[in-house]
Short mmCIF file of C-alpha atoms in Angstrom, two decimals:
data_model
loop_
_atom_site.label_atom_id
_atom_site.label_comp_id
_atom_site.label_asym_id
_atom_site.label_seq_id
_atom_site.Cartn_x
_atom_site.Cartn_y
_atom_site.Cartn_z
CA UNK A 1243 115.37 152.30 91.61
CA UNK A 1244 113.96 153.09 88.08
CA UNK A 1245 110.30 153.84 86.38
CA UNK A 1246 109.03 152.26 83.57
CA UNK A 1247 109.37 155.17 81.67
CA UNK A 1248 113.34 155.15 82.45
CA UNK A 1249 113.16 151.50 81.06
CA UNK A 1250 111.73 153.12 78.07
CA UNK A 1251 113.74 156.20 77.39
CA UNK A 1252 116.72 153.68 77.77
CA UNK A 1253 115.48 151.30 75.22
CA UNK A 1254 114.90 154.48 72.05
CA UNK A 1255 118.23 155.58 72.94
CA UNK A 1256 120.01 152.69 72.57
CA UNK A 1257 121.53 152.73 76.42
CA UNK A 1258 119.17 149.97 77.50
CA UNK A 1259 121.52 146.83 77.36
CA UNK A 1260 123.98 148.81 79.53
CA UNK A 1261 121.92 148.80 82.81
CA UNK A 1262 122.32 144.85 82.31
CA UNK A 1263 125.96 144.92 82.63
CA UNK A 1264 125.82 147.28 86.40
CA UNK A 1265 123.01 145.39 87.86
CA UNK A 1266 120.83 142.66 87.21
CA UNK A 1267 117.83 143.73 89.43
CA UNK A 1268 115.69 146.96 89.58
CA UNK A 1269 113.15 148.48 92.21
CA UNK A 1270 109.50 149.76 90.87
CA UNK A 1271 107.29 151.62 93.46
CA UNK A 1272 103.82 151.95 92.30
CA UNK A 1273 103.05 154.12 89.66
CA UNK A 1274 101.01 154.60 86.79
CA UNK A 1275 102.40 152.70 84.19
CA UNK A 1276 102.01 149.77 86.51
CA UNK A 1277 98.80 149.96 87.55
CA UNK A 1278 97.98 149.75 83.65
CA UNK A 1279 99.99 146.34 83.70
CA UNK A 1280 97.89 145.64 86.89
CA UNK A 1281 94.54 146.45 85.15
CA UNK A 1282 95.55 144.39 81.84
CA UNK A 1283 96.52 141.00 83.69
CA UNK A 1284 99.99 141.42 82.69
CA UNK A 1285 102.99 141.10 83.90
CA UNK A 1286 105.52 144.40 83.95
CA UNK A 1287 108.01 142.17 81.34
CA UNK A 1288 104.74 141.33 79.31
CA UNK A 1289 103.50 144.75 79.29
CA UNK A 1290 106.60 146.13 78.11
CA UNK A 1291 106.87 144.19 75.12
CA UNK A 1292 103.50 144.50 74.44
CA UNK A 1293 103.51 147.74 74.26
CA UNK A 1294 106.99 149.07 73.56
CA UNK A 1295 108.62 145.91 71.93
CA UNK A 1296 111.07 146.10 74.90
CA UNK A 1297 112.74 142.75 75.63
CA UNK A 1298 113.96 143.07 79.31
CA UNK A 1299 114.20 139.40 80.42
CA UNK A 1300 117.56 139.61 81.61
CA UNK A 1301 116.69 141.59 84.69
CA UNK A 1302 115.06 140.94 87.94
CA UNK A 1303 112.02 142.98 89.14
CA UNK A 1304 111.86 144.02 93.14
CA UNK A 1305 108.87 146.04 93.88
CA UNK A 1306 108.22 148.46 96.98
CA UNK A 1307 104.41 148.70 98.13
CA UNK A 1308 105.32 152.82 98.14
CA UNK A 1309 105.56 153.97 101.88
CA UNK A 1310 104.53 157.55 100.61
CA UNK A 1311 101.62 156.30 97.82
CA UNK A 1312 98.83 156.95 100.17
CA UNK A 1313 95.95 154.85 99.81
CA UNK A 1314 93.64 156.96 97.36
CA UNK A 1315 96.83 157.39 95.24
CA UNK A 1316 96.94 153.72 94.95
CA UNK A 1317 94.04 153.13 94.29
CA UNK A 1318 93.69 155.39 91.25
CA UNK A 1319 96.46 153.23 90.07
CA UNK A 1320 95.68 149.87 90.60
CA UNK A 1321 92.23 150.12 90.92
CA UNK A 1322 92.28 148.18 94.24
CA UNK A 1323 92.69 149.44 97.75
CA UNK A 1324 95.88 149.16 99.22
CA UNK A 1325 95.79 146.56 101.93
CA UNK A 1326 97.34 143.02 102.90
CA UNK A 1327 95.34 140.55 100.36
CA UNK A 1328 95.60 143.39 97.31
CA UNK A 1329 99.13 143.64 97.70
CA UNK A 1330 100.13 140.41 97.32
CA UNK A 1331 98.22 140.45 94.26
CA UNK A 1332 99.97 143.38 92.40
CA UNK A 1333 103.12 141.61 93.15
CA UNK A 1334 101.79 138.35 91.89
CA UNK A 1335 100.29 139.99 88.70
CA UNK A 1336 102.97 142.13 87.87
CA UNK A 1337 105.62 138.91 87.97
CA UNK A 1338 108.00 140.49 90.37
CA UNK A 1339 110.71 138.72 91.57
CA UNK A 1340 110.71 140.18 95.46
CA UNK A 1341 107.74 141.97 96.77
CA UNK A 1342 109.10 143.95 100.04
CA UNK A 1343 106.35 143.42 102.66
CA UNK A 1344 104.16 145.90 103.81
CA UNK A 1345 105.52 147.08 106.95
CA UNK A 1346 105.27 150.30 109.31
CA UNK A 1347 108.35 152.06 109.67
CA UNK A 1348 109.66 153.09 113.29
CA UNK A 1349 111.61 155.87 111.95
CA UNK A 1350 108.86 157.45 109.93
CA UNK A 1351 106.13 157.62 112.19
CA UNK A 1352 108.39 159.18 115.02
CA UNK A 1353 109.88 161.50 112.63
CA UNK A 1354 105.72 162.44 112.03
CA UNK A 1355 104.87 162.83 115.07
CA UNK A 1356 107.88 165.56 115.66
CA UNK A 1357 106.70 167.23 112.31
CA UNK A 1358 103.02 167.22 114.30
CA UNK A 1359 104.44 168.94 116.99
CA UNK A 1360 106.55 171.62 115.16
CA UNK A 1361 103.77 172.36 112.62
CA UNK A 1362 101.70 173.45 115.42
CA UNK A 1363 104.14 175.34 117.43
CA UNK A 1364 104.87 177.68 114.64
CA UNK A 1365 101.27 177.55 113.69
CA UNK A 1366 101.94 176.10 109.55
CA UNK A 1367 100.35 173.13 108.04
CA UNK A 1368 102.45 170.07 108.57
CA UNK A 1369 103.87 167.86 105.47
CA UNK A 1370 101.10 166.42 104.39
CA UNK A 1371 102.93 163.57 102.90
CA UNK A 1372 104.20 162.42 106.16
CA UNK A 1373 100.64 163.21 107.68
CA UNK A 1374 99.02 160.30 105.06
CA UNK A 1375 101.72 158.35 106.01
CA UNK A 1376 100.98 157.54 109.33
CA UNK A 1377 99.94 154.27 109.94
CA UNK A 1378 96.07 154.47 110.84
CA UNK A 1379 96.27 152.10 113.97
CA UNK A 1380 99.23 154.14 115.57
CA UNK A 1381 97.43 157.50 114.53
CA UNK A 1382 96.08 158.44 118.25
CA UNK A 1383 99.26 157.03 119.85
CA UNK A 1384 101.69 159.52 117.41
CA UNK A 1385 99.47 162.99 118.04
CA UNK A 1386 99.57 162.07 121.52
CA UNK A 1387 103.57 162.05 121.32
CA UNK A 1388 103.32 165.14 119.23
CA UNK A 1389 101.42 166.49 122.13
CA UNK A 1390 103.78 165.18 124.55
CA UNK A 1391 106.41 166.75 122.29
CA UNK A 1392 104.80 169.87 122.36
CA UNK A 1393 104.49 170.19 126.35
CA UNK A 1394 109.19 170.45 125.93
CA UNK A 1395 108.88 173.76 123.49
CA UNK A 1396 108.96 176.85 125.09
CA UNK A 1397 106.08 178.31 124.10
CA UNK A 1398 107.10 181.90 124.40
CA UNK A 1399 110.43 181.09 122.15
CA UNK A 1400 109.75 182.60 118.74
CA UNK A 1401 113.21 182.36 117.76
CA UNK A 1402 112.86 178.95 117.59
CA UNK A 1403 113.41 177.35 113.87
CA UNK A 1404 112.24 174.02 112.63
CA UNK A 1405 115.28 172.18 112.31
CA UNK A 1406 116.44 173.50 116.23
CA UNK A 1407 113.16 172.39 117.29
CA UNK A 1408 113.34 168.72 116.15
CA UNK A 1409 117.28 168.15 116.72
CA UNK A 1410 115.95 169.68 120.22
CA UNK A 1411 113.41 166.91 120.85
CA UNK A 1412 115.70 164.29 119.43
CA UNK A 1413 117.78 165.04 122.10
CA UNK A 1414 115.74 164.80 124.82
CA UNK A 1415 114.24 161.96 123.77
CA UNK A 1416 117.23 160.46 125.77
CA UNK A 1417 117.02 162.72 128.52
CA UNK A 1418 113.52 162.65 129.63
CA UNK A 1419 111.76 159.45 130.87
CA UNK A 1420 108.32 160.09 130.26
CA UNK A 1421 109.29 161.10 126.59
CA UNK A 1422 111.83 158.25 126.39
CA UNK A 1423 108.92 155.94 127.76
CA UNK A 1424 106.52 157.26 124.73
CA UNK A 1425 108.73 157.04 122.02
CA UNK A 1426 109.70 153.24 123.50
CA UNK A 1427 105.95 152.08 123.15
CA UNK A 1428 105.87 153.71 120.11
CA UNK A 1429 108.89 151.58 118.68
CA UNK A 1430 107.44 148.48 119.95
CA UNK A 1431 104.44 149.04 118.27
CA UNK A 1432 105.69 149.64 115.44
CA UNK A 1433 107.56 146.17 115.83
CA UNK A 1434 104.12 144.32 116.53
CA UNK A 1435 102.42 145.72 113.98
CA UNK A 1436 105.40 145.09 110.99
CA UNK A 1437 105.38 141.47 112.52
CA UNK A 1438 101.78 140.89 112.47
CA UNK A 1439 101.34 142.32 108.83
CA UNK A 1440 104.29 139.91 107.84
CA UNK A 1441 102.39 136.99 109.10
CA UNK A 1442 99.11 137.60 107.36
CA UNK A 1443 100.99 138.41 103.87
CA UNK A 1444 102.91 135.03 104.29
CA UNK A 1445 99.38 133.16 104.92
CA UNK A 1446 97.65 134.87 101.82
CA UNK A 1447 100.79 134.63 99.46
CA UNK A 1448 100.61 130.79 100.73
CA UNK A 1449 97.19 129.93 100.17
CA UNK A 1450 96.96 132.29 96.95
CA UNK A 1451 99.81 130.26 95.51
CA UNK A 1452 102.44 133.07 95.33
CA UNK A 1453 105.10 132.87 93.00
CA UNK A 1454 107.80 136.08 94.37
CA UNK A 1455 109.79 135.93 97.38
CA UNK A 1456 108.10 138.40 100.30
CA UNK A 1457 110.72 140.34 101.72
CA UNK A 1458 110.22 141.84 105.65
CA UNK A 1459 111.69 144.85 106.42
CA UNK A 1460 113.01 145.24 110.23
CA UNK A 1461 111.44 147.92 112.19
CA UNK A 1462 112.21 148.80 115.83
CA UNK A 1463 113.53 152.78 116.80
CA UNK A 1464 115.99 151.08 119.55
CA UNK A 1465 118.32 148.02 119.09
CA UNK A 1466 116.68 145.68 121.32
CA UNK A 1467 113.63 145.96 119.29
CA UNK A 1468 114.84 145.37 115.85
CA UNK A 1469 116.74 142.51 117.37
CA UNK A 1470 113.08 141.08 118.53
CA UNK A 1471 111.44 142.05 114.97
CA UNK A 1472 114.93 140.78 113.33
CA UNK A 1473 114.44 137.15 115.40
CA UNK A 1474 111.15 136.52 115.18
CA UNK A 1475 111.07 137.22 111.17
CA UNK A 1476 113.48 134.37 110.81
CA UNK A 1477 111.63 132.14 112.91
CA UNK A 1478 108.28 133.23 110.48
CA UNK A 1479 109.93 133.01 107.05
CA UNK A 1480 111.04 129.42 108.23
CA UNK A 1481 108.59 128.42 109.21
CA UNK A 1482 106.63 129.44 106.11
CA UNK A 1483 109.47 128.27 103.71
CA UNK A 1484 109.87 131.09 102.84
CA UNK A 1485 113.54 130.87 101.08
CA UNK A 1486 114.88 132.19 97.40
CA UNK A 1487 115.39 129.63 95.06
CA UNK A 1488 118.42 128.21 95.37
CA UNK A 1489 119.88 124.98 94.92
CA UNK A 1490 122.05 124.04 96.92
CA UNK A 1491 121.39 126.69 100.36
CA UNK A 1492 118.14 127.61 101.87
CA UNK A 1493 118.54 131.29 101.84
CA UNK A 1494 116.45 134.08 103.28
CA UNK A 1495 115.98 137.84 101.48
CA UNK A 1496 115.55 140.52 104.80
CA UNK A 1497 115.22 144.22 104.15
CA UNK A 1498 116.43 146.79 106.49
CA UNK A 1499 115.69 150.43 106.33
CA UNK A 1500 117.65 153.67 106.46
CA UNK A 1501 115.24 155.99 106.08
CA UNK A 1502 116.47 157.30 102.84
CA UNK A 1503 119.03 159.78 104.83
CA UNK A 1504 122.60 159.81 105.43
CA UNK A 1505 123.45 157.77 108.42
CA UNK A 1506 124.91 158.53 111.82
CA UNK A 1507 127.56 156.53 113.47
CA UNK A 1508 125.31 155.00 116.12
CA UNK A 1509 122.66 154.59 113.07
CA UNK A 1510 125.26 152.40 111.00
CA UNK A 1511 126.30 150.87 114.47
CA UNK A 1512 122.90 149.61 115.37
CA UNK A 1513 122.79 148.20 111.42
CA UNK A 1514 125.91 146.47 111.82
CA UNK A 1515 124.79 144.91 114.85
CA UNK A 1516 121.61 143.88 113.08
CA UNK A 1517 123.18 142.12 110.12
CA UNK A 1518 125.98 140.45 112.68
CA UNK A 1519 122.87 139.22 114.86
CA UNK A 1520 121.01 138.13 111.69
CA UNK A 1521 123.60 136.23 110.31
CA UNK A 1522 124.31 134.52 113.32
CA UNK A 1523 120.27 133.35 114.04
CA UNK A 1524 119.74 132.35 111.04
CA UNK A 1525 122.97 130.14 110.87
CA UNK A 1526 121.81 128.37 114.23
CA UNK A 1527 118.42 127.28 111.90
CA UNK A 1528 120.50 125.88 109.32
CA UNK A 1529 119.88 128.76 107.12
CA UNK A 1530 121.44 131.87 105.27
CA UNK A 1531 120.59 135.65 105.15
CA UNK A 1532 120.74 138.10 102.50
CA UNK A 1533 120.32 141.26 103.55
CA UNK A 1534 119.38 144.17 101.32
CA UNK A 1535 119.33 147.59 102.38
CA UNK A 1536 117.14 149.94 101.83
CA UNK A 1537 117.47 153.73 100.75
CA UNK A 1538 121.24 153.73 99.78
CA UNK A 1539 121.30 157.99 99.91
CA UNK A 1540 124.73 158.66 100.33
CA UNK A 1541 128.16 156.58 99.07
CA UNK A 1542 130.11 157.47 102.48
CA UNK A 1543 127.59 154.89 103.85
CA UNK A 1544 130.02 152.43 102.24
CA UNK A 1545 132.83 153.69 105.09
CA UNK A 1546 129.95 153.29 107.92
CA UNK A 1547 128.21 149.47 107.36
CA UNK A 1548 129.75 145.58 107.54
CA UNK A 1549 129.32 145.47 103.50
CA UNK A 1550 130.95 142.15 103.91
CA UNK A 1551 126.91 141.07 105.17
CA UNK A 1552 125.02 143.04 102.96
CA UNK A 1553 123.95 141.55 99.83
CA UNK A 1554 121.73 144.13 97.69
CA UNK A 1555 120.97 147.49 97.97
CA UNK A 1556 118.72 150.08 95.71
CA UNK A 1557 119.43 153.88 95.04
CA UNK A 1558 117.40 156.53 94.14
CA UNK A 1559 120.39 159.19 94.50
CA UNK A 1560 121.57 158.27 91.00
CA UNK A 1561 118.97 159.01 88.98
CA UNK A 1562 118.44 161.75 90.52
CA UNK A 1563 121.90 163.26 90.75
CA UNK A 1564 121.93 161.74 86.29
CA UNK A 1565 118.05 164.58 86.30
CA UNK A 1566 120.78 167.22 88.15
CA UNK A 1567 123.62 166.79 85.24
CA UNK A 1568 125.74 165.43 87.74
CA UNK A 1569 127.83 161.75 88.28
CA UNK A 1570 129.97 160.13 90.67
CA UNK A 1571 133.34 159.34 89.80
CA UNK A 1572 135.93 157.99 91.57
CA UNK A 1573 139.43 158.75 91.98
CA UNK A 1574 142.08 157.81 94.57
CA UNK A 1575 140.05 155.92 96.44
CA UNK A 1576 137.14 158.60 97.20
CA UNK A 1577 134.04 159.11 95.33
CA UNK A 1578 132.83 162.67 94.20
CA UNK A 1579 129.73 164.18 92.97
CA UNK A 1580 130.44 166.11 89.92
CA UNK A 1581 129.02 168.32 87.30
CA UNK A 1582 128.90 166.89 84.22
CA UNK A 1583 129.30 170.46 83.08
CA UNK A 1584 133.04 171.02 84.47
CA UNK A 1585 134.49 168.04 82.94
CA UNK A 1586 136.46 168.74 79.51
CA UNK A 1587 135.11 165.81 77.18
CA UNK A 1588 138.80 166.00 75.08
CA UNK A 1589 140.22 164.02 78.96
CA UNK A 1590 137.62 162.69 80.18
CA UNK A 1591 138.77 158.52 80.50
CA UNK A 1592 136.32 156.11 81.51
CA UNK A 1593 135.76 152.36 81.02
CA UNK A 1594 132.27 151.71 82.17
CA UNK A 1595 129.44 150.24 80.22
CA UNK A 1596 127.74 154.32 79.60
CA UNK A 1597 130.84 155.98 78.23
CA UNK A 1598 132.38 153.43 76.15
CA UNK A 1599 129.22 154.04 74.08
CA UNK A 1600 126.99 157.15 75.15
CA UNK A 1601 129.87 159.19 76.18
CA UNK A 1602 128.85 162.21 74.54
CA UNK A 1603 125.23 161.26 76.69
CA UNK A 1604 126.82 161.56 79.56
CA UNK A 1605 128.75 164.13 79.33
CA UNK A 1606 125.61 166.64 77.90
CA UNK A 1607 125.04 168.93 80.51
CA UNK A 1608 121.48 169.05 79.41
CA UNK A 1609 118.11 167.52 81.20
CA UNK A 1610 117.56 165.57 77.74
CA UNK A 1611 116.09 161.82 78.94
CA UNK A 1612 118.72 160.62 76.84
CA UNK A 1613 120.97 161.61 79.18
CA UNK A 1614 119.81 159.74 81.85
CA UNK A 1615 122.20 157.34 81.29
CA UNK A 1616 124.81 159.04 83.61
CA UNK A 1617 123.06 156.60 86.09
CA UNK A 1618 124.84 153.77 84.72
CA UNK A 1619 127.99 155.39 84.88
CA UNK A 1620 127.48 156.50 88.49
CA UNK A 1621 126.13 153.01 89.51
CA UNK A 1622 129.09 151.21 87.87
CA UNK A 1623 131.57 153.89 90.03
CA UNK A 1624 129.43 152.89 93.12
CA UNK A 1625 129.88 149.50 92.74
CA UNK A 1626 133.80 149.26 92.17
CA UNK A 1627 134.24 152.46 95.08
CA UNK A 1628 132.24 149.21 96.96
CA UNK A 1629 134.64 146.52 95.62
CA UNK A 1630 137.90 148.07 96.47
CA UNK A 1631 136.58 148.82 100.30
CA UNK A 1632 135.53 144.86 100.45
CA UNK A 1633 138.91 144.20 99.13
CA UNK A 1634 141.24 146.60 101.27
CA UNK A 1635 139.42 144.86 104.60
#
C-alpha cells in the first residue's frame, strides 16, 4: 500500500525498479495526487509520466475507495461526491486494475458504536474519524447500540478505563441476549447493505462500460453472515461476468477484511472457514476464487490463516515500520522487527532486491525518503517467511 509520492521518491533515488521485483501490484487510497489525475482525465500511469517522466507500466494498480476519507475529504480531492456512480468513475479514470467495492464494514461500525458509548461515559469527545465513518443509513441503529451499550457500565465506576470498558462490552456481547440480539441486526445490516451497494456498482460499471475488475469485500460480524454475504457475492459477480481476465479459467477477485489489527484465533478461524466455504461455492459454479486479504498488520497472521487459499494481500505495516527506521528480517524460521539502528553494516548479509543495491539506504537510521526503501526489503522477507510456511505444510 504506497502513495504516489512513494512512487516518486523511489523513482529520484534510483530504488524504483526494485518494488517490481517484490510485487507486481500496489494499493492507492484516495489522495491528493490522485484527485489531480482525476481532475486532468488521466490515468494514474499517464499522470505519472506526464508529470514526473516515471515509466511504471510494469505494475498493477488496486485502488481502495478510503473507508476513513469522509465524504467532504473526497470531495476536495476529486471534485465529485463520494457515492456509487462517482466511484466507479475514479476507478475507471484513473485506469486501475481492481477497484475494491464500496462496502460497509461490520467490524467498524460496531467497534463505533462502543467508542459512542465510552466517549460518553467518561464524558470526552469520541474519535471523530470513526464518528464520519459511520455509514449514514445505520447511523440511528449504531447510537442506539451505543445507548444500549451504555445501559451495561456502571455508572458510578470511575475507575473504569477505556480499553476495560470496551474488552468489557465485547464480552458481554456473548453473554447478554438483548445486546447479542442488537449487535446481530446490526451485522446483518451491515451484510444487506454491502450486498446491495455491490449490486448497483456492478449495474453502473456495466452500463458505463467499465474496464477494472470490482472487487466485494465480505462483511458480516458472525460466521453465518459472512457465509450469506460470501454466497450471494458469487452468485452476483456470476451472474454479472464479473471474472479477471484470464484465459483459460473464469476466476473471481473477493476481498475480505481484517480490520487492520492483529487477529484472534477465532478471528483467523472464522477467515479460514470463509475462504474454505468460498472455494468450495464457487467450484460448484464452475468457477475459481482469489481471495485477497485485506489489512495484512501483523506477519504472525501468516501462523493463523489457510495461506494455501489466499491469493493477494496489501500492507501498510511496512512502510510504516521503513518511516520508523525499522525492517523485518528473518532468521530461523521467525520474523523480527528490527532497528535499522542496531544492525552493524560491516555483517549485515542480505540478498534481496533493496540491499544488493541501496544497502547503505537501508541501513540509514535516518527518516530521509530515500530510505524508504527498507519497505522492499521487509516485503521481500515477508514474502519468503510466507513461502517457507506454504512449503513446510
Amino acid at each position: 500500500m504506497l502513495e504516489v509520492r512513494d512512487i516518486y521518491y523511489a523513482y529520484i533515488y534510483g530504488w524504483l525498479n526494485t518494488i517490481f521485483e517484490v510485487t507486481d501490484t500496489v494499493l492507492f487510497r484516495p489522495e491528493l495526487e490522485l484527485g489531480n489525475a482525476f481532475k486532468e482525465n488521466l490515468t494514474i500511469k499517464e499522470y505519472l509520466k506526464k508529470h514526473y517522466k516515471i515509466n511504471i507500466e510494469k505494475l498493477n494498480i488496486m485502488m481502495d475507495h478510503g473507508i476513513f476519507v469522509s465524504d467532504e475529504l473526497f470531495k476536495r480531492f476529486f471534485g465529485v461526491e463520494k457515492n456509487l456512480p462517482n466511484l466507479i468513475k475514479v476507478y475507471d479514470v484513473l485506469g486501475v486494475n481492481y477497484g475494491l467495492a464500496f462496502d460497509v464494514p461490520s467490524r467498524l461500525q460496531l467497534q463505533t458504536a462502543i467508542e459512542i458509548a465510552v466517549s460518553k461515559f467518561l464524558n470526552i469527545e469520541p474519535n471523530e474519524k470513526m464518528i464520519k465513518s459511520v455509514y449514514p443509513l445505520l447511523k440511528p441503529q449504531i447510537y442506539k447500540l451505543a445507548e444500549t451499550f451504555l445501559s451495561y457500565i456502571d455508572p458510578n465506576d470511575k475507575s473504569l478505563k477505556p480499553r476495560v470498558i470496551k474488552n468489557k462490552l465485547m464480552r458481554l456481547m456473548k453473554e447478554k441476549r438483548e445486546l447479542y440480539s442488537e449487535v446481530e441486526n446490526l451485522s446483518l445490516q451491515t451484510v444487506n447493505e454491502t450486498l446491495r451497494n455491490l449490486e448497483e456498482q456492478l449495474r453502473i460499471k456495466k452500463s458505463q462500460g467499465g474496464k477494472f475488475v470490482l472487487i466485494p469485500v465480505i462483511q458480516g460480524l458472525y460466521l453465518e453472515h459472512s457465509k450469506e454475504c460470501l454466497r450471494k457475492t458469487i452468485d452476483l459477480l456470476i451472474s454479472y461476468e464479473e471474472f479477471l481476465p484470464e484465459k483459460d479459467e473464469k476466476y473471481l477477485y473477493i476481498a475480505i477484511g481484517t480490520g487492520g489489527t492483529v487477529l484472534s484465533t477465532q478471528e483467523a478461524e472464522m477467515i479460514n472457514n470463509l475462504l474454505a466455504y468460498g472455494h468450495e461455492y464457487a467450484g460448484k459454479h464452475k468457477v475459481k476464487v482469489r481471495f485477497h486479504i485485506l489489512g495484512w498488520s501483523s506477519p504472525t497472521m501468516a501462523r493463523k490463516l489457510r495461506l494455501d487459499l489466499v491469493y493477494s494481500s496489501d500492507s501498510l505495516s511496512v512502510r510504516r515500520r521503513a518511516v520508523d527506521g525499522k525492517i523485518y528480517m528473518l532468521e530461523d524460521g521467525k520474523l523480527r522487527l528490527v532497528e535499522v539502528a542496531r544492525i552493524n553494516p560491516e555483517s549485515w548479509k542480505c540478498e534481496c532486491p533493496a540491499c544488493k543495491s541501496f544497502s547503505s539506504y537501508v541501513l540509514d537510521p535516518s527518516g530521509k525518503r530515500r530510505n524508504d526503501v527498507r519497505f522492499v526489503h521487509s516485503l521481500w522477507s515477508i514474502k519468503k517467511y510466507i513461502g517457507e510456511i506454504i512449503n513446510k505444510k
